[in-house]
Amino acid sequence: VLPAPDFSAGKTYVYKYEASIMSGLPDEGLARAGLNVSSKILISAVHENTYMLKPLELIINEYNGIWPKDHPEPVGKLTAAMTPELNIPIKFEYSNGVVGKVFAPEGVSDLVLNFYRGFLNILQLNIKKTHNVYDLQEAGTQGVCKTLYSVNEDVKADRILLTKTRDMNHCQERISREMGLAYTEKCDECQKESKNLRGSTSYRYILKPVPSGIMILEADVNELIQFSPVSEHYGAAQTETRQTLVFLEIQKSPIAPVSAEYHHRGSLKYEFSKEFELSPLQLVKVTDERAQTEELLNHLVTHNAEKVNDHAPLKYLELIQLLRLARYEDLEVLWSKYRNMPSHRFWLLEAIPAIGTSAAVRFIKEKFQAEDLSVAEAVRTLVAAVHMVKANPESIKLFETLTEDNKIDANPVLREIVFLGYGTMIYKYCEESDVCPVEYIKPIQKRLSEAVSKGETEDIILYVKVLGNAGHPSSLKSITKIMPIHGTAAASLPIPVHIEAIMALRNIAKKEPRMVNSRALPTILKYPPHPLISKLILGLISFW
């Protein structure tokens, strides 16, 4: 009979913990980056099934160089920045070898909490009393994945040897996040042959039976995650994680609690932090944000007057990263200083859409309304902003207000960019969000209805394209009303309208193929023979 791991009340268990995470390509002689962490870990019981955890003597080393010839270097500033939070112990539920809820004060960031989860993942042990070899779907930091256990007792040595392997390719629930992929299409059939993201984790434990249960003496963890954006059997980028845990001693003094209110902060599963939504491509040491921004602008203007300098891409990335730290008011200050300097103005307008924040859209909107931007500049910056700015309720609202702007409405090119961009922003937001409010698309549905009643063909086509870009399932009714399904009124519309309506259903068909096909099939039967219409409808049916 194998009891579960236990940490007895009135004692503090001290472990030596080391972890390393390394990312890069698998071949030697190429760049890799990662961190090495070492510390002591203290665990003590608070009350039944609830424990406190605290790290001590944290040391962080950074690896950033050519593998394997370069060596890790100390990162004193990162250690100093994390230490105040790591001095705050967290609490966690632990019963029968299963980690439950995690509790921490508000002062502990998601980043530090995920560090704790990485350690707690080692404690997750679903030991069955009646089997030596078995598998189950087990919860971990990566989700709920298939895990194979093998348990062997060494009676003479009074030890239990346990190994488990977690297959992250077979998960009931997988913790992952796709960023910047709103325009890509998933191929489920391709994933059956070769997965873009694949990985596994192996665990090896040495356990010791004790009167209260079993005690973890040693643990070794090796995890390998591979990613390839296309079908590639060799050379996929990989992240390799290694963890070791060694028991040191038992202390009688408990972990000293802190005077703070503890809140439920999730479970063992990894939680994505908003801190890295705009991860820098180029790390910049920021001392004086405004002064550094102006220095970079001057450098780009001075060294790229006649031909592009070799350092221009690097300096441009640094400029973007600094501008991402800027508030809208900071952009105003820069603009007021450089608006009448053509070269500086050019580089500033090139960089602002790449910031990727709502402040960029607001800046473009207000400068155009104030007639500070020419039509050509507005076209260039708005097109870039549609694809570079992160879609969120604020940026969507800004684009919606632009659709109502009289100056935008008076220029056909800008009007088309803004309206189609509005639909694209909705699509990008809904692709990465669990909730896609129908309120975002209702203004366009209303405009389409009015345009149909007035017989305004150009507006009908534009609004249908917007609904197609957005791909919201609620638009299906509005689009099918202008197809020859509902009688002669729709049939009397020009063929180009029907063509755009069918094409607009494509993004909806990716989400709701059965619903779309139930509307497309009657059209094939009722619509007068037309080669292009039939071909487009058959293309829709292929989504089923």
Coordinates of C-alpha atoms in Angstrom, one line a residue:
V1 CA 0.0 0.0 0.0
L2 CA 1.5 3.3 -1.1
P3 CA 0.2 6.4 0.8
A4 CA 0.4 9.9 -0.7
P5 CA 3.1 12.4 0.0
D6 CA 2.7 14.3 3.2
F7 CA 4.2 17.2 5.0
S8 CA 3.7 16.8 8.8
A9 CA 2.3 19.6 10.9
G10 CA 4.8 21.5 13.1
K11 CA 7.7 20.9 10.7
T12 CA 9.3 22.9 7.9
Y13 CA 10.7 20.8 5.0
V14 CA 13.7 22.4 3.3
Y15 CA 14.6 21.4 -0.3
K16 CA 17.3 22.5 -2.7
Y17 CA 15.6 23.5 -6.0
E18 CA 17.3 24.2 -9.3
A19 CA 15.6 24.9 -12.6
S20 CA 16.7 25.9 -16.1
I21 CA 14.7 26.9 -19.2
M22 CA 16.4 27.2 -22.6
S23 CA 14.9 28.2 -25.9
G24 CA 16.3 28.0 -29.4
L25 CA 17.1 25.7 -32.3
P26 CA 18.4 22.2 -31.4
D27 CA 21.7 22.4 -33.3
E28 CA 25.0 23.4 -31.7
G29 CA 26.6 26.6 -32.8
L30 CA 23.3 28.5 -32.9
A31 CA 21.9 31.1 -30.5
R32 CA 19.9 30.1 -27.5
A33 CA 18.4 32.1 -24.6
G34 CA 17.2 31.1 -21.2
L35 CA 17.4 31.3 -17.4
N36 CA 18.9 29.2 -14.6
V37 CA 17.3 29.5 -11.2
S38 CA 18.5 28.1 -7.9
S39 CA 17.1 28.5 -4.4
K40 CA 16.0 26.8 -1.2
I41 CA 12.3 26.0 -0.9
L42 CA 10.5 25.8 2.4
I43 CA 7.2 24.0 2.9
S44 CA 5.2 23.8 6.1
A45 CA 1.6 22.9 7.1
V46 CA -0.8 25.8 7.9
H47 CA -3.7 23.5 8.8
E48 CA -5.2 20.4 7.4
N49 CA -4.6 20.0 3.6
T50 CA -3.3 23.6 3.4
Y51 CA 0.4 24.4 3.2
M52 CA 2.7 27.4 3.0
L53 CA 5.6 27.7 0.5
K54 CA 8.5 30.1 0.5
P55 CA 11.8 30.3 -1.5
L56 CA 15.1 31.5 0.0
E57 CA 18.5 32.5 -1.3
L58 CA 17.2 33.0 -4.9
I59 CA 19.9 33.2 -7.6
I60 CA 19.1 33.9 -11.3
N61 CA 21.5 33.5 -14.1
E62 CA 20.8 34.4 -17.7
Y63 CA 22.0 32.6 -20.8
N64 CA 22.0 34.6 -24.0
G65 CA 24.6 33.4 -26.6
I66 CA 25.9 30.6 -28.8
W67 CA 25.2 27.1 -27.6
P68 CA 27.1 25.5 -26.0
K69 CA 30.3 27.6 -25.9
D70 CA 28.9 30.6 -24.0
H71 CA 28.1 30.6 -20.3
P72 CA 25.3 31.9 -18.1
E73 CA 25.8 35.2 -16.4
P74 CA 24.3 36.5 -13.1
V75 CA 21.2 38.8 -13.5
G76 CA 21.4 40.8 -10.3
K77 CA 18.7 43.3 -11.2
L78 CA 16.2 40.7 -12.1
T79 CA 16.9 38.8 -8.8
A80 CA 16.5 42.1 -6.9
A81 CA 13.3 42.9 -8.7
M82 CA 11.7 39.5 -7.9
T83 CA 13.0 39.2 -4.3
P84 CA 10.4 41.5 -2.6
E85 CA 7.5 39.4 -4.1
L86 CA 9.3 36.1 -3.4
N87 CA 9.7 37.1 0.2
I88 CA 5.9 36.8 0.4
P89 CA 5.0 33.1 1.0
I90 CA 2.0 31.6 -0.8
K91 CA -0.5 29.0 0.3
F92 CA -1.7 26.0 -1.6
E93 CA -4.1 23.1 -1.0
Y94 CA -2.6 19.6 -1.1
S95 CA -4.5 16.4 -0.5
N96 CA -3.6 12.8 -1.5
G97 CA -0.8 14.1 -3.7
V98 CA -3.0 16.5 -5.7
V99 CA -2.4 20.2 -5.7
G100 CA -5.6 22.2 -5.4
K101 CA -6.2 25.9 -5.1
V102 CA -3.4 28.4 -4.9
F103 CA -3.7 31.5 -2.6
A104 CA -1.5 34.6 -2.6
P105 CA -1.8 38.3 -1.7
E106 CA -2.5 40.9 -4.5
G107 CA 1.1 42.0 -4.3
V108 CA 2.3 38.7 -5.9
S109 CA 2.3 39.1 -9.7
D110 CA 1.2 36.5 -12.2
L111 CA 4.9 36.1 -13.3
V112 CA 6.0 35.1 -9.8
L113 CA 2.9 33.0 -9.2
N114 CA 3.8 31.0 -12.3
F115 CA 7.3 30.5 -10.9
Y116 CA 5.6 28.9 -7.9
R117 CA 3.4 26.8 -10.1
G118 CA 6.4 25.4 -11.8
F119 CA 7.7 24.1 -8.5
L120 CA 4.2 22.9 -7.3
N121 CA 4.0 20.9 -10.5
I122 CA 6.7 18.5 -9.1
L123 CA 4.5 17.8 -6.1
Q124 CA 1.6 16.6 -8.2
L125 CA 1.5 12.8 -7.6
N126 CA -1.6 10.7 -8.3
I127 CA -0.4 7.4 -6.7
K128 CA -2.7 4.4 -7.0
K129 CA -2.6 1.9 -4.3
T130 CA -3.5 -1.1 -6.4
H131 CA -1.5 -0.6 -9.6
N132 CA 2.2 -0.4 -10.4
V133 CA 1.8 0.7 -14.0
Y134 CA -1.2 2.9 -15.0
D135 CA -2.1 6.0 -17.0
L136 CA -4.6 8.8 -16.4
Q137 CA -5.4 12.3 -17.5
E138 CA -3.6 14.4 -14.9
A139 CA -3.7 18.1 -14.2
G140 CA -0.4 20.1 -14.4
T141 CA 0.9 23.5 -15.4
Q142 CA 0.4 22.6 -19.1
G143 CA -3.2 21.5 -18.7
V144 CA -4.9 18.1 -18.2
C145 CA -2.8 15.6 -20.2
K146 CA -2.2 11.9 -20.5
T147 CA 0.3 10.7 -17.9
L148 CA 1.9 7.2 -17.6
Y149 CA 3.0 6.1 -14.1
S150 CA 5.4 3.3 -13.1
V151 CA 5.9 2.6 -9.4
N152 CA 8.6 0.2 -8.0
E153 CA 9.3 -0.5 -4.3
D154 CA 12.9 -1.2 -3.2
V155 CA 12.1 -2.9 0.1
K156 CA 15.8 -3.5 1.1
A157 CA 16.7 0.1 0.5
D158 CA 13.4 1.3 2.0
R159 CA 12.8 3.5 -1.0
I160 CA 10.1 3.9 -3.6
L161 CA 11.2 4.6 -7.2
L162 CA 8.5 6.4 -9.2
T163 CA 8.6 7.6 -12.8
K164 CA 5.9 9.3 -14.8
T165 CA 5.7 10.6 -18.4
R166 CA 3.3 13.3 -19.4
D167 CA 2.3 13.4 -23.1
M168 CA 1.4 16.9 -24.0
N169 CA 0.1 15.7 -27.4
H170 CA -2.9 14.0 -25.8
C171 CA -4.6 16.5 -23.5
Q172 CA -8.2 16.9 -22.5
E173 CA -7.4 20.5 -21.7
R174 CA -4.3 22.2 -23.0
I175 CA -3.0 25.5 -21.7
S176 CA -1.8 27.4 -24.7
R177 CA -2.2 30.8 -26.2
E178 CA -1.9 31.9 -29.9
M179 CA -0.9 35.4 -30.5
G180 CA -0.6 37.3 -33.7
L181 CA -2.3 34.5 -35.7
A182 CA -5.7 36.1 -36.5
Y183 CA -5.1 35.8 -40.2
T184 CA -3.9 32.2 -40.2
E185 CA -6.2 29.2 -40.7
K186 CA -5.9 26.0 -38.7
C187 CA -5.6 22.7 -40.6
D188 CA -7.1 19.9 -38.5
E189 CA -6.2 17.2 -41.0
C190 CA -2.6 18.5 -41.1
Q191 CA -2.4 18.3 -37.3
K192 CA -3.2 14.6 -37.4
E193 CA 0.0 14.0 -39.4
S194 CA 2.3 16.5 -37.7
K195 CA 1.5 18.9 -34.8
N196 CA 2.9 22.4 -34.8
L197 CA 3.2 22.3 -31.0
R198 CA 4.3 19.0 -29.4
G199 CA 6.0 18.1 -26.2
S200 CA 6.5 15.7 -23.3
T201 CA 7.7 15.7 -19.7
S202 CA 9.5 12.9 -17.8
Y203 CA 9.6 12.8 -14.0
R204 CA 11.8 10.6 -11.8
Y205 CA 11.2 10.4 -8.0
I206 CA 13.0 8.8 -5.1
L207 CA 10.5 8.5 -2.2
K208 CA 10.9 7.3 1.3
P209 CA 8.1 5.7 3.4
V210 CA 7.5 7.6 6.7
P211 CA 4.9 7.1 9.4
S212 CA 2.7 9.8 8.1
G213 CA 2.9 8.8 4.5
I214 CA 5.8 9.2 2.0
M215 CA 8.4 11.9 1.7
I216 CA 9.9 13.2 -1.5
L217 CA 13.7 12.8 -1.2
E218 CA 14.7 13.6 -4.8
A219 CA 12.9 14.6 -8.0
D220 CA 14.2 15.2 -11.6
V221 CA 12.1 16.7 -14.3
N222 CA 12.9 17.0 -18.0
E223 CA 10.5 18.7 -20.4
L224 CA 10.9 19.3 -24.1
I225 CA 8.4 21.4 -26.1
Q226 CA 8.9 21.8 -29.9
F227 CA 7.3 24.3 -32.2
S228 CA 7.3 24.6 -36.0
P229 CA 4.9 26.9 -37.9
V230 CA 5.0 24.6 -40.9
S231 CA 5.4 20.8 -41.4
E232 CA 9.0 20.3 -40.4
H233 CA 10.4 17.1 -39.1
Y234 CA 13.9 18.4 -38.2
G235 CA 15.0 21.7 -36.9
A236 CA 11.9 22.8 -35.0
A237 CA 12.4 25.5 -32.4
Q238 CA 12.4 24.0 -28.9
T239 CA 12.1 25.0 -25.3
E240 CA 13.8 22.6 -22.9
T241 CA 13.1 22.8 -19.1
R242 CA 15.0 20.9 -16.4
Q243 CA 14.2 20.8 -12.7
T244 CA 15.8 19.1 -9.7
L245 CA 14.6 18.9 -6.2
V246 CA 16.7 17.5 -3.3
F247 CA 15.6 17.1 0.3
L248 CA 18.0 18.9 2.7
E249 CA 16.5 18.9 6.2
I250 CA 13.5 19.3 8.5
Q251 CA 13.3 22.4 10.7
K252 CA 11.1 22.8 13.7
S253 CA 10.3 26.5 13.2
P254 CA 7.3 27.2 10.9
I255 CA 7.4 29.7 8.0
A256 CA 6.6 33.1 9.3
P257 CA 3.4 34.4 7.8
V258 CA 2.9 37.9 6.5
S259 CA 0.2 40.3 7.5
A260 CA -1.7 40.3 4.2
E261 CA -5.0 39.1 2.9
Y262 CA -4.7 35.9 0.8
H263 CA -6.9 35.6 -2.3
H264 CA -7.7 32.6 -4.5
R265 CA -5.3 33.0 -7.5
G266 CA -6.2 29.9 -9.6
S267 CA -4.9 26.4 -9.5
L268 CA -1.8 24.6 -10.7
K269 CA -2.5 25.5 -14.3
Y270 CA -0.3 28.2 -15.9
E271 CA -2.0 31.6 -16.3
F272 CA -0.9 34.0 -19.0
S273 CA 0.1 37.4 -17.8
K274 CA -0.9 40.6 -19.6
E275 CA 2.7 41.9 -19.0
F276 CA 3.9 40.1 -22.2
E277 CA 1.2 41.1 -24.7
L278 CA 3.7 43.3 -26.4
S279 CA 7.0 41.5 -25.9
P280 CA 10.0 43.5 -27.1
L281 CA 11.8 42.2 -30.1
Q282 CA 14.8 44.3 -29.0
L283 CA 15.5 44.9 -25.4
V284 CA 16.0 48.5 -24.5
K285 CA 17.4 49.9 -21.3
V286 CA 15.1 52.8 -20.5
T287 CA 16.6 55.6 -18.4
D288 CA 14.9 58.7 -19.9
E289 CA 12.1 57.7 -22.2
R290 CA 11.5 61.1 -23.9
A291 CA 15.2 61.9 -24.3
Q292 CA 16.0 58.4 -25.7
T293 CA 13.0 58.6 -28.2
E294 CA 14.2 62.0 -29.5
E295 CA 17.8 60.7 -29.8
L296 CA 16.6 57.7 -31.8
L297 CA 14.5 59.9 -34.1
N298 CA 17.5 62.1 -34.7
H299 CA 19.7 59.1 -35.4
L300 CA 17.3 57.7 -38.0
V301 CA 16.9 61.0 -39.7
T302 CA 20.7 61.8 -39.8
H303 CA 22.0 58.4 -40.9
N304 CA 19.3 57.5 -43.4
A305 CA 19.1 60.7 -45.5
E306 CA 20.8 59.4 -48.6
K307 CA 20.7 55.6 -48.1
V308 CA 19.5 53.2 -45.5
N309 CA 22.1 52.6 -42.8
D310 CA 22.9 49.1 -41.6
H311 CA 21.8 50.0 -38.1
A312 CA 18.4 51.4 -39.2
P313 CA 16.3 48.3 -38.5
L314 CA 17.7 47.9 -35.0
K315 CA 17.2 51.6 -34.2
Y316 CA 13.7 51.5 -35.7
L317 CA 12.8 48.5 -33.4
E318 CA 14.2 50.4 -30.4
L319 CA 12.1 53.5 -31.3
I320 CA 8.9 51.3 -31.5
Q321 CA 9.7 49.7 -28.1
L322 CA 10.1 53.1 -26.5
L323 CA 7.0 54.5 -28.1
R324 CA 5.1 51.5 -26.7
L325 CA 5.8 52.9 -23.2
A326 CA 4.5 56.3 -24.2
R327 CA 1.0 57.6 -23.3
Y328 CA -1.1 59.5 -25.7
E329 CA 0.0 62.7 -24.1
D330 CA 3.6 61.8 -24.8
L331 CA 2.9 61.2 -28.5
E332 CA 1.3 64.7 -28.5
V333 CA 4.4 66.3 -27.2
L334 CA 6.6 64.5 -29.8
W335 CA 4.2 65.5 -32.6
S336 CA 4.1 69.2 -31.6
K337 CA 7.9 69.3 -31.6
Y338 CA 8.5 67.5 -34.9
R339 CA 5.3 68.0 -37.0
N340 CA 7.0 70.7 -39.1
M341 CA 10.2 68.8 -39.7
P342 CA 9.5 66.5 -42.7
S343 CA 12.1 63.8 -42.0
H344 CA 11.3 63.5 -38.3
R345 CA 7.6 63.6 -39.2
F346 CA 8.1 60.7 -41.7
W347 CA 9.8 58.4 -39.2
L348 CA 7.4 59.2 -36.4
L349 CA 4.4 58.4 -38.6
E350 CA 6.1 55.2 -39.7
A351 CA 6.6 54.1 -36.1
I352 CA 3.3 55.0 -34.4
P353 CA 1.1 52.4 -36.1
A354 CA 3.7 49.7 -35.1
I355 CA 3.2 50.6 -31.4
G356 CA 0.2 48.3 -31.5
T357 CA -1.8 50.1 -28.8
S358 CA -5.1 52.0 -28.9
A359 CA -3.1 55.2 -28.4
A360 CA -1.8 54.8 -32.0
V361 CA -5.4 54.7 -33.4
R362 CA -6.5 57.7 -31.2
F363 CA -3.4 59.7 -32.4
I364 CA -4.2 59.0 -36.1
K365 CA -7.9 59.7 -35.6
E366 CA -7.4 63.1 -33.8
K367 CA -4.6 64.3 -36.0
F368 CA -6.7 63.6 -39.2
Q369 CA -9.7 65.3 -37.7
A370 CA -7.6 68.3 -36.8
E371 CA -6.3 68.3 -40.4
D372 CA -2.7 67.7 -39.2
L373 CA -2.4 64.7 -41.5
S374 CA -2.7 64.7 -45.2
V375 CA -5.0 62.1 -46.9
A376 CA -1.9 60.2 -48.1
E377 CA -0.5 60.1 -44.5
A378 CA -3.9 59.0 -43.1
V379 CA -4.1 56.2 -45.7
R380 CA -0.6 55.0 -44.9
T381 CA -1.0 55.0 -41.1
L382 CA -4.6 53.7 -41.0
V383 CA -3.7 50.7 -43.2
A384 CA -0.7 49.9 -41.0
A385 CA -2.8 50.4 -37.8
V386 CA -5.5 47.9 -38.9
H387 CA -2.9 45.1 -39.0
M388 CA -0.6 46.1 -36.2
V389 CA -2.8 47.5 -33.5
K390 CA -4.1 45.0 -31.0
A391 CA -7.8 44.5 -31.3
N392 CA -9.6 45.3 -28.0
P393 CA -12.9 47.1 -27.1
E394 CA -11.1 50.4 -27.0
S395 CA -9.5 50.2 -30.5
I396 CA -12.7 48.8 -32.0
K397 CA -14.6 51.7 -30.6
L398 CA -12.1 54.1 -32.1
F399 CA -12.6 52.6 -35.5
E400 CA -16.4 52.7 -35.1
T401 CA -16.2 56.5 -34.4
L402 CA -14.1 56.8 -37.5
T403 CA -16.9 55.2 -39.6
E404 CA -19.1 58.1 -38.5
D405 CA -16.6 60.8 -39.3
N406 CA -17.8 63.2 -42.1
K407 CA -14.2 63.9 -43.3
I408 CA -13.6 60.1 -43.7
D409 CA -17.0 59.7 -45.4
A410 CA -16.1 62.4 -47.9
N411 CA -13.0 60.5 -49.2
P412 CA -13.8 57.2 -50.9
V413 CA -10.4 55.6 -50.3
L414 CA -10.3 56.5 -46.6
R415 CA -13.9 55.4 -46.2
E416 CA -13.2 52.0 -47.6
I417 CA -10.1 51.6 -45.5
V418 CA -11.9 52.6 -42.3
F419 CA -15.0 50.4 -42.8
L420 CA -13.0 47.3 -43.9
G421 CA -10.6 47.9 -41.1
Y422 CA -13.4 48.1 -38.6
G423 CA -14.6 44.6 -39.7
T424 CA -11.0 43.3 -39.6
M425 CA -10.5 44.6 -36.0
I426 CA -13.7 42.8 -34.9
Y427 CA -12.5 39.6 -36.5
K428 CA -9.1 39.9 -34.8
Y429 CA -10.7 40.5 -31.4
C430 CA -13.1 37.6 -31.7
E431 CA -10.4 35.2 -32.8
E432 CA -8.5 35.7 -29.5
S433 CA -11.5 36.2 -27.2
D434 CA -14.0 33.8 -25.7
V435 CA -16.7 36.5 -26.0
C436 CA -17.6 38.3 -29.2
P437 CA -20.4 40.9 -28.5
V438 CA -22.9 41.2 -31.3
E439 CA -23.1 45.0 -30.5
Y440 CA -19.8 45.5 -32.4
I441 CA -21.3 44.5 -35.7
K442 CA -24.9 45.8 -35.3
P443 CA -24.1 49.3 -36.7
I444 CA -23.0 47.7 -40.0
Q445 CA -25.9 45.4 -40.1
K446 CA -28.2 48.5 -39.7
R447 CA -26.3 50.4 -42.4
L448 CA -26.7 47.4 -44.8
S449 CA -30.4 47.2 -44.2
E450 CA -30.8 50.9 -45.0
A451 CA -28.6 50.7 -48.1
V452 CA -30.7 47.8 -49.4
S453 CA -34.0 49.7 -48.9
K454 CA -32.5 52.6 -50.8
G455 CA -31.0 50.5 -53.5
E456 CA -27.5 51.9 -53.0
T457 CA -25.4 49.2 -54.7
E458 CA -21.9 50.5 -53.8
D459 CA -22.8 50.9 -50.2
I460 CA -24.4 47.4 -50.1
I461 CA -21.2 45.9 -51.5
L462 CA -19.0 47.8 -49.0
Y463 CA -21.1 46.9 -45.9
V464 CA -21.3 43.2 -47.0
K465 CA -17.5 43.2 -47.3
V466 CA -17.3 44.6 -43.7
L467 CA -19.6 41.8 -42.4
G468 CA -17.4 39.3 -44.3
N469 CA -14.2 40.7 -42.8
A470 CA -15.8 40.5 -39.3
G471 CA -17.0 37.0 -39.8
H472 CA -19.6 37.3 -37.0
P473 CA -22.2 34.5 -37.1
S474 CA -25.0 37.0 -36.3
S475 CA -24.4 38.6 -39.7
L476 CA -25.6 35.4 -41.5
K477 CA -29.2 36.6 -41.6
S478 CA -28.3 40.1 -42.9
I479 CA -26.1 38.6 -45.7
T480 CA -28.5 35.9 -46.8
K481 CA -31.3 38.5 -47.1
I482 CA -29.6 39.9 -50.1
M483 CA -29.1 36.5 -51.7
P484 CA -31.9 35.1 -53.9
I485 CA -33.3 32.9 -51.1
H486 CA -36.1 35.1 -49.8
G487 CA -37.9 36.0 -52.9
T488 CA -37.9 38.4 -55.9
A489 CA -36.6 41.5 -53.9
A490 CA -33.2 39.9 -53.3
A491 CA -33.2 38.3 -56.8
S492 CA -33.5 41.7 -58.4
L493 CA -30.2 42.9 -56.9
P494 CA -27.2 43.0 -59.3
I495 CA -25.1 39.8 -59.6
P496 CA -22.0 41.6 -58.1
V497 CA -24.0 42.0 -54.9
H498 CA -24.8 38.3 -54.8
I499 CA -21.1 37.5 -55.5
E500 CA -19.9 39.7 -52.6
A501 CA -22.6 38.2 -50.3
I502 CA -21.5 34.7 -51.0
M503 CA -17.8 35.6 -50.5
A504 CA -18.7 37.3 -47.2
L505 CA -20.0 34.0 -45.9
R506 CA -16.5 32.4 -46.0
N507 CA -15.3 33.7 -42.6
I508 CA -18.6 32.7 -41.0
A509 CA -18.4 29.3 -42.7
K510 CA -15.1 28.6 -40.9
K511 CA -16.9 29.0 -37.5
E512 CA -20.4 27.8 -38.4
P513 CA -20.1 25.5 -41.5
R514 CA -23.3 23.6 -41.1
M515 CA -25.3 26.8 -40.6
V516 CA -23.9 28.4 -43.7
N517 CA -24.3 25.3 -45.8
S518 CA -28.0 25.1 -44.8
R519 CA -28.4 28.5 -46.4
A520 CA -26.1 27.9 -49.4
L521 CA -27.6 24.7 -50.7
P522 CA -31.1 26.2 -51.3
T523 CA -29.4 28.9 -53.3
I524 CA -27.8 26.3 -55.7
L525 CA -31.2 24.9 -56.4
K526 CA -33.1 28.1 -56.8
Y527 CA -30.5 30.5 -58.4
P528 CA -30.6 30.8 -62.2
P529 CA -27.5 29.1 -63.7
H530 CA -24.4 31.3 -63.4
P531 CA -20.9 29.7 -63.4
L532 CA -19.2 32.0 -61.0
I533 CA -22.1 31.9 -58.4
S534 CA -22.2 28.1 -58.5
K535 CA -18.4 27.9 -58.1
L536 CA -18.5 30.2 -55.1
I537 CA -21.3 28.3 -53.4
L538 CA -19.5 25.0 -54.0
G539 CA -16.5 26.5 -52.3
L540 CA -18.6 27.3 -49.3
I541 CA -19.8 23.7 -49.1
S542 CA -16.2 22.5 -48.9
F543 CA -16.0 24.1 -45.4
W544 CA -18.3 21.4 -44.1

